[in-house]
mmCIF file of C-alpha atoms and ligand atoms in Angstrom:
data_model
loop_
_atom_site.group_PDB
_atom_site.id
_atom_site.type_symbol
_atom_site.label_atom_id
_atom_site.label_comp_id
_atom_site.label_asym_id
_atom_site.label_seq_id
_atom_site.Cartn_x
_atom_site.Cartn_y
_atom_site.Cartn_z
ATOM 1 C CA UNK A 1 -7.154 -27.026 -2.448
ATOM 2 C CA UNK A 2 -6.874 -23.567 -3.955
ATOM 3 C CA UNK A 3 -5.381 -23.424 -7.394
ATOM 4 C CA UNK A 4 -2.257 -21.271 -7.587
ATOM 5 C CA UNK A 5 -2.906 -20.498 -11.244
ATOM 6 C CA UNK A 6 -6.350 -18.905 -10.793
ATOM 7 C CA UNK A 7 -5.855 -15.184 -11.509
ATOM 8 C CA UNK A 8 -6.749 -12.731 -8.789
ATOM 9 C CA UNK A 9 -8.102 -9.212 -8.747
ATOM 10 C CA UNK A 10 -6.078 -6.877 -6.608
ATOM 11 C CA UNK A 11 -7.207 -3.422 -5.500
ATOM 12 C CA UNK A 12 -4.969 -0.838 -3.924
ATOM 13 C CA UNK A 13 -5.251 1.910 -1.374
ATOM 14 C CA UNK A 14 -2.551 4.454 -0.655
ATOM 15 C CA UNK A 15 -0.993 5.147 2.716
ATOM 16 C CA UNK A 16 1.444 7.811 3.909
ATOM 17 C CA UNK A 17 3.300 9.459 1.035
ATOM 18 C CA UNK A 18 4.059 6.547 -1.275
ATOM 19 C CA UNK A 19 3.001 3.227 0.299
ATOM 20 C CA UNK A 20 0.531 0.886 -1.357
ATOM 21 C CA UNK A 21 -1.660 -1.445 0.636
ATOM 22 C CA UNK A 22 -2.792 -4.212 -1.693
ATOM 23 C CA UNK A 23 -6.253 -5.688 -1.217
ATOM 24 C CA UNK A 24 -6.629 -9.112 -2.806
ATOM 25 C CA UNK A 25 -10.169 -10.153 -3.716
ATOM 26 C CA UNK A 26 -10.888 -13.733 -2.778
ATOM 27 C CA UNK A 27 -11.604 -15.728 -5.966
ATOM 28 C CA UNK A 28 -14.150 -17.666 -3.914
ATOM 29 C CA UNK A 29 -15.912 -14.531 -2.627
ATOM 30 C CA UNK A 30 -14.802 -11.178 -4.138
ATOM 31 C CA UNK A 31 -16.332 -9.175 -1.294
ATOM 32 C CA UNK A 32 -13.799 -10.762 1.063
ATOM 33 C CA UNK A 33 -10.423 -9.031 0.919
ATOM 34 C CA UNK A 34 -6.925 -9.932 2.055
ATOM 35 C CA UNK A 35 -4.817 -6.904 2.970
ATOM 36 C CA UNK A 36 -1.096 -6.991 2.250
ATOM 37 C CA UNK A 37 1.136 -4.844 4.482
ATOM 38 C CA UNK A 38 -1.494 -2.512 5.957
ATOM 39 C CA UNK A 39 0.729 0.204 7.388
ATOM 40 C CA UNK A 40 -2.333 2.292 8.165
ATOM 41 C CA UNK A 41 -5.828 1.041 9.043
ATOM 42 C CA UNK A 42 -7.763 4.131 7.950
ATOM 43 C CA UNK A 43 -7.534 3.814 4.136
ATOM 44 C CA UNK A 44 -8.317 0.080 4.335
ATOM 45 C CA UNK A 45 -11.369 0.686 6.542
ATOM 46 C CA UNK A 46 -12.479 3.423 4.166
ATOM 47 C CA UNK A 47 -12.269 1.044 1.185
ATOM 48 C CA UNK A 48 -14.159 -1.646 3.112
ATOM 49 C CA UNK A 49 -16.900 0.866 3.915
ATOM 50 C CA UNK A 50 -16.988 2.246 0.388
ATOM 51 C CA UNK A 51 -17.268 -1.145 -1.288
ATOM 52 C CA UNK A 52 -19.195 -3.108 1.329
ATOM 53 C CA UNK A 53 -16.392 -5.668 1.448
ATOM 54 C CA UNK A 54 -15.019 -7.331 4.555
ATOM 55 C CA UNK A 55 -11.490 -8.086 5.653
ATOM 56 C CA UNK A 56 -10.680 -11.806 5.647
ATOM 57 C CA UNK A 57 -6.936 -11.956 6.395
ATOM 58 C CA UNK A 58 -3.758 -9.888 6.614
ATOM 59 C CA UNK A 59 -0.448 -10.807 4.996
ATOM 60 C CA UNK A 60 2.764 -9.161 6.189
ATOM 61 C CA UNK A 61 6.090 -9.181 4.345
ATOM 62 C CA UNK A 62 8.243 -7.555 7.038
ATOM 63 C CA UNK A 63 8.144 -5.742 10.343
ATOM 64 C CA UNK A 64 8.575 -2.076 9.353
ATOM 65 C CA UNK A 65 5.897 0.212 10.837
ATOM 66 C CA UNK A 66 4.765 1.503 7.444
ATOM 67 C CA UNK A 67 3.828 -2.107 6.601
ATOM 68 C CA UNK A 68 2.329 -3.359 9.883
ATOM 69 C CA UNK A 69 1.192 -0.169 11.668
ATOM 70 C CA UNK A 70 -2.466 -0.605 10.725
ATOM 71 C CA UNK A 71 -2.849 -4.189 11.928
ATOM 72 C CA UNK A 72 -4.027 -3.320 15.452
ATOM 73 C CA UNK A 73 -6.609 -0.849 14.125
ATOM 74 C CA UNK A 74 -7.952 -3.403 11.636
ATOM 75 C CA UNK A 75 -8.241 -6.117 14.283
ATOM 76 C CA UNK A 76 -10.410 -3.789 16.382
ATOM 77 C CA UNK A 77 -13.096 -4.340 13.738
ATOM 78 C CA UNK A 78 -12.907 -8.123 13.918
ATOM 79 C CA UNK A 79 -10.374 -10.898 14.353
ATOM 80 C CA UNK A 80 -8.776 -12.197 11.139
ATOM 81 C CA UNK A 81 -5.645 -14.303 10.605
ATOM 82 C CA UNK A 82 -2.449 -12.222 10.571
ATOM 83 C CA UNK A 83 0.125 -14.130 8.581
ATOM 84 C CA UNK A 84 3.772 -13.105 8.548
ATOM 85 C CA UNK A 85 7.389 -14.114 9.008
ATOM 86 C CA UNK A 86 8.987 -15.436 12.167
ATOM 87 C CA UNK A 87 9.954 -12.140 13.779
ATOM 88 C CA UNK A 88 9.257 -11.035 17.356
ATOM 89 C CA UNK A 89 8.875 -7.468 16.088
ATOM 90 C CA UNK A 90 5.533 -8.502 14.523
ATOM 91 C CA UNK A 91 3.644 -8.897 17.795
ATOM 92 C CA UNK A 92 0.128 -9.303 16.376
ATOM 93 C CA UNK A 93 0.992 -12.181 14.041
ATOM 94 C CA UNK A 94 -1.319 -15.171 14.530
ATOM 95 C CA UNK A 95 0.331 -17.485 12.001
ATOM 96 C CA UNK A 96 3.991 -17.774 11.096
ATOM 97 C CA UNK A 97 5.031 -18.780 7.598
ATOM 98 C CA UNK A 98 8.496 -19.863 6.560
ATOM 99 C CA UNK A 99 10.527 -20.264 3.411
ATOM 100 C CA UNK A 100 9.301 -22.888 0.938
ATOM 101 C CA UNK A 101 6.042 -23.248 2.829
ATOM 102 C CA UNK A 102 2.748 -23.081 0.977
ATOM 103 C CA UNK A 103 0.332 -20.716 2.683
ATOM 104 C CA UNK A 104 -3.138 -21.995 1.974
ATOM 105 C CA UNK A 105 -6.173 -19.818 2.676
ATOM 106 C CA UNK A 106 -8.527 -22.547 1.594
ATOM 107 C CA UNK A 107 -11.802 -20.816 2.404
ATOM 108 C CA UNK A 108 -10.736 -17.846 0.265
ATOM 109 C CA UNK A 109 -9.457 -19.886 -2.671
ATOM 110 C CA UNK A 110 -5.977 -18.412 -2.245
ATOM 111 C CA UNK A 111 -2.610 -20.120 -2.012
ATOM 112 C CA UNK A 112 0.789 -18.469 -1.816
ATOM 113 C CA UNK A 113 4.263 -19.889 -1.875
ATOM 114 C CA UNK A 114 6.481 -18.263 0.731
ATOM 115 C CA UNK A 115 9.942 -17.128 -0.286
ATOM 116 C CA UNK A 116 12.446 -15.932 2.306
ATOM 117 C CA UNK A 117 14.073 -12.835 0.783
ATOM 118 C CA UNK A 118 16.461 -11.377 3.389
ATOM 119 C CA UNK A 119 18.293 -8.135 2.732
ATOM 120 C CA UNK A 120 15.992 -5.163 3.355
ATOM 121 C CA UNK A 121 15.315 -6.857 6.697
ATOM 122 C CA UNK A 122 16.555 -10.265 7.792
ATOM 123 C CA UNK A 123 13.122 -11.887 8.161
ATOM 124 C CA UNK A 124 11.554 -10.380 5.023
ATOM 125 C CA UNK A 125 9.358 -12.771 3.047
ATOM 126 C CA UNK A 126 7.520 -12.565 -0.272
ATOM 127 C CA UNK A 127 4.149 -14.098 -1.140
ATOM 128 C CA UNK A 128 3.906 -15.640 -4.595
ATOM 129 C CA UNK A 129 0.868 -17.209 -6.209
ATOM 130 C CA UNK A 130 -1.865 -16.743 -8.819
ATOM 131 C CA UNK A 131 0.719 -15.134 -11.148
ATOM 132 C CA UNK A 132 1.283 -12.406 -8.580
ATOM 133 C CA UNK A 133 4.239 -11.521 -6.391
ATOM 134 C CA UNK A 134 3.849 -9.428 -3.242
ATOM 135 C CA UNK A 135 7.432 -8.379 -2.736
ATOM 136 C CA UNK A 136 7.167 -5.822 0.088
ATOM 137 C CA UNK A 137 10.301 -3.694 0.109
ATOM 138 C CA UNK A 138 12.608 -6.289 -1.470
ATOM 139 C CA UNK A 139 11.887 -5.835 -5.181
ATOM 140 C CA UNK A 140 10.447 -2.567 -6.483
ATOM 141 C CA UNK A 141 9.592 -1.765 -10.053
ATOM 142 C CA UNK A 142 12.939 -0.780 -11.636
ATOM 143 C CA UNK A 143 14.670 -0.943 -8.255
ATOM 144 C CA UNK A 144 15.002 -2.701 -4.923
ATOM 145 C CA UNK A 145 14.813 -1.878 -1.232
ATOM 146 C CA UNK A 146 17.637 -0.512 0.837
ATOM 147 C CA UNK A 147 19.702 -2.998 2.795
ATOM 148 C CA UNK A 148 18.853 -2.170 6.392
ATOM 149 C CA UNK A 149 19.729 -5.505 7.958
ATOM 150 C CA UNK A 150 21.145 -7.841 5.353
ATOM 151 C CA UNK A 151 24.296 -8.027 3.278
ATOM 152 C CA UNK A 152 24.807 -7.555 -0.460
ATOM 153 C CA UNK A 153 25.237 -11.319 -1.069
ATOM 154 C CA UNK A 154 22.013 -11.998 0.858
ATOM 155 C CA UNK A 155 19.962 -9.389 -0.959
ATOM 156 C CA UNK A 156 21.402 -10.343 -4.332
ATOM 157 C CA UNK A 157 20.499 -13.980 -3.669
ATOM 158 C CA UNK A 158 16.979 -12.893 -2.694
ATOM 159 C CA UNK A 159 16.570 -10.980 -5.959
ATOM 160 C CA UNK A 160 17.936 -14.010 -7.834
ATOM 161 C CA UNK A 161 15.077 -16.044 -6.429
ATOM 162 C CA UNK A 162 12.503 -13.464 -7.516
ATOM 163 C CA UNK A 163 13.873 -13.026 -11.031
ATOM 164 C CA UNK A 164 13.528 -16.781 -11.553
ATOM 165 C CA UNK A 165 9.733 -16.552 -11.247
ATOM 166 C CA UNK A 166 7.666 -16.747 -14.458
ATOM 167 C CA UNK A 167 7.922 -13.551 -16.579
ATOM 168 C CA UNK A 168 4.159 -13.042 -16.628
ATOM 169 C CA UNK A 169 4.163 -12.683 -12.822
ATOM 170 C CA UNK A 170 2.604 -9.377 -11.782
ATOM 171 C CA UNK A 171 4.725 -7.431 -9.325
ATOM 172 C CA UNK A 172 2.935 -5.768 -6.408
ATOM 173 C CA UNK A 173 5.524 -3.977 -4.294
ATOM 174 C CA UNK A 174 5.255 -1.750 -1.253
ATOM 175 C CA UNK A 175 6.021 1.706 -2.633
ATOM 176 C CA UNK A 176 5.506 4.003 -5.609
ATOM 177 C CA UNK A 177 9.177 4.569 -6.389
ATOM 178 C CA UNK A 178 9.104 3.587 -10.059
ATOM 179 C CA UNK A 179 9.850 6.936 -11.735
ATOM 180 C CA UNK A 180 12.817 7.715 -9.464
ATOM 181 C CA UNK A 181 14.053 4.148 -9.868
ATOM 182 C CA UNK A 182 13.892 4.443 -13.650
ATOM 183 C CA UNK A 183 15.926 7.653 -13.551
ATOM 184 C CA UNK A 184 18.604 5.757 -11.666
ATOM 185 C CA UNK A 185 18.308 2.775 -14.042
ATOM 186 C CA UNK A 186 18.935 5.185 -16.908
ATOM 187 C CA UNK A 187 21.990 6.615 -15.158
ATOM 188 C CA UNK A 188 23.333 3.055 -15.071
ATOM 189 C CA UNK A 189 22.208 2.217 -18.619
ATOM 190 C CA UNK A 190 21.544 5.456 -20.566
ATOM 191 C CA UNK A 191 20.737 3.519 -23.755
ATOM 192 C CA UNK A 192 18.210 1.116 -22.248
ATOM 193 C CA UNK A 193 15.282 1.600 -24.643
ATOM 194 C CA UNK A 194 12.877 -0.385 -22.466
ATOM 195 C CA UNK A 195 13.640 1.820 -19.457
ATOM 196 C CA UNK A 196 13.257 4.990 -21.540
ATOM 197 C CA UNK A 197 9.925 3.841 -22.942
ATOM 198 C CA UNK A 198 8.683 2.707 -19.567
ATOM 199 C CA UNK A 199 9.622 6.004 -17.912
ATOM 200 C CA UNK A 200 7.363 7.802 -20.405
ATOM 201 C CA UNK A 201 4.527 5.365 -19.578
ATOM 202 C CA UNK A 202 5.048 5.790 -15.837
ATOM 203 C CA UNK A 203 5.175 9.591 -16.049
ATOM 204 C CA UNK A 204 1.861 9.551 -17.922
ATOM 205 C CA UNK A 205 0.255 7.267 -15.356
ATOM 206 C CA UNK A 206 1.579 9.283 -12.426
ATOM 207 C CA UNK A 207 0.495 12.617 -13.855
ATOM 208 C CA UNK A 208 -3.021 11.146 -14.103
ATOM 209 C CA UNK A 209 -2.826 10.082 -10.469
ATOM 210 C CA UNK A 210 -2.616 6.379 -11.360
ATOM 211 C CA UNK A 211 -0.200 3.859 -9.857
ATOM 212 C CA UNK A 212 2.688 2.565 -11.950
ATOM 213 C CA UNK A 213 1.968 -0.873 -10.511
ATOM 214 C CA UNK A 214 1.584 -3.733 -10.899
ATOM 215 C CA UNK A 215 4.566 -4.282 -13.126
ATOM 216 C CA UNK A 216 5.474 -7.617 -14.693
ATOM 217 C CA UNK A 217 8.594 -9.599 -13.997
ATOM 218 C CA UNK A 218 9.360 -9.933 -17.712
ATOM 219 C CA UNK A 219 9.501 -6.126 -17.965
ATOM 220 C CA UNK A 220 11.531 -5.870 -14.763
ATOM 221 C CA UNK A 221 14.165 -8.165 -16.248
ATOM 222 C CA UNK A 222 14.711 -5.512 -18.922
ATOM 223 C CA UNK A 223 14.438 -2.295 -16.892
ATOM 224 C CA UNK A 224 15.658 -3.189 -13.402
ATOM 225 C CA UNK A 225 19.466 -3.070 -13.108
ATOM 226 C CA UNK A 226 19.374 -4.834 -9.728
ATOM 227 C CA UNK A 227 18.008 -7.969 -11.443
ATOM 228 C CA UNK A 228 20.921 -8.082 -13.909
ATOM 229 C CA UNK A 229 24.055 -7.932 -11.781
ATOM 230 C CA UNK A 230 25.512 -10.634 -14.037
ATOM 231 C CA UNK A 231 24.880 -8.612 -17.229
ATOM 232 C CA UNK A 232 28.131 -7.347 -18.846
ATOM 233 C CA UNK A 233 26.659 -3.871 -19.380
ATOM 234 C CA UNK A 234 25.579 -3.520 -15.743
ATOM 235 C CA UNK A 235 28.911 -4.904 -14.539
ATOM 236 C CA UNK A 236 30.786 -2.394 -16.716
ATOM 237 C CA UNK A 237 28.681 0.519 -15.439
ATOM 238 C CA UNK A 238 29.132 -0.480 -11.781
ATOM 239 C CA UNK A 239 32.895 -0.963 -12.227
ATOM 240 C CA UNK A 240 33.200 2.405 -13.961
ATOM 241 C CA UNK A 241 31.241 4.078 -11.167
ATOM 242 C CA UNK A 242 33.464 2.710 -8.375
ATOM 243 C CA UNK A 243 36.639 2.849 -10.483
ATOM 244 C CA UNK A 244 37.579 -0.730 -9.684
ATOM 245 C CA UNK A 245 37.011 -4.266 -10.847
ATOM 246 C CA UNK A 246 34.089 -5.924 -9.067
ATOM 247 C CA UNK A 247 34.289 -9.623 -8.445
ATOM 248 C CA UNK A 248 30.969 -11.363 -8.998
ATOM 249 C CA UNK A 249 27.275 -10.413 -9.020
ATOM 250 C CA UNK A 250 27.032 -9.763 -5.255
ATOM 251 C CA UNK A 251 29.847 -7.195 -5.448
ATOM 252 C CA UNK A 252 28.177 -5.599 -8.474
ATOM 253 C CA UNK A 253 24.892 -5.542 -6.567
ATOM 254 C CA UNK A 254 26.564 -3.932 -3.546
ATOM 255 C CA UNK A 255 28.132 -1.239 -5.736
ATOM 256 C CA UNK A 256 24.819 -0.513 -7.487
ATOM 257 C CA UNK A 257 22.942 -0.337 -4.178
ATOM 258 C CA UNK A 258 25.490 2.097 -2.709
ATOM 259 C CA UNK A 259 25.362 4.157 -5.932
ATOM 260 C CA UNK A 260 21.565 4.362 -5.691
ATOM 261 C CA UNK A 261 21.699 5.241 -1.968
ATOM 262 C CA UNK A 262 23.537 8.435 -2.914
ATOM 263 C CA UNK A 263 21.760 9.106 -6.213
ATOM 264 C CA UNK A 264 19.896 12.376 -6.480
HETATM 265 ZN ZN1 ZN B 1 10.536 -1.697 4.801
#
């Protein structure tokens, strides 16, 4: 039985303009990689060629093309398990995982707890294990995904589940949106010292061509307004923005999400 607490090495490749495809090294055999949300096969194949590694499995958080579009191309080079949520829009899935299930890739020494996190899409899941969270487009560093299919109460409840994970959890999300998210976070909370400091760190990393990720959940609890919809300061900012009293965290979340949707 794989031990959830064994740390993992995670590589990244970029796809499209701002997607990350995470490549998890098997603790049992580091030359065997598990790809998370391969929206494009080409950069993954290039990394496999470059490093002499092989693909051992594919994990999918949700059905959007920029997260699953590379699956067919990867499978042309050999069959591997394709593990994802119960959604007919993910046609190449070979194994379905559901909320509260433990996804065990025993031969790779990897185990992930599955969390259903509806909101961005209705069947969106997150993979959590080895002090790492693969959150797809649900939780971003300093932000969260747009609500394409779910409701504000659903998405807020999903983020509640993620914020309850241990603070040392490393956050691997689907996109490099951190700097723009921090600018919005600072519009909500102009005096948030942690967000100000982190924006300087992120701008340095980005100007050197480095990813701002992974983040850590403990940091996200300080810089991400969407994880603190029950915080008096966030509530006050959201109420001031809409010019009305907002009743409860889901309403605050909905107001923040709509604010961000129109934020330039
Ligand atoms: Zn998406």
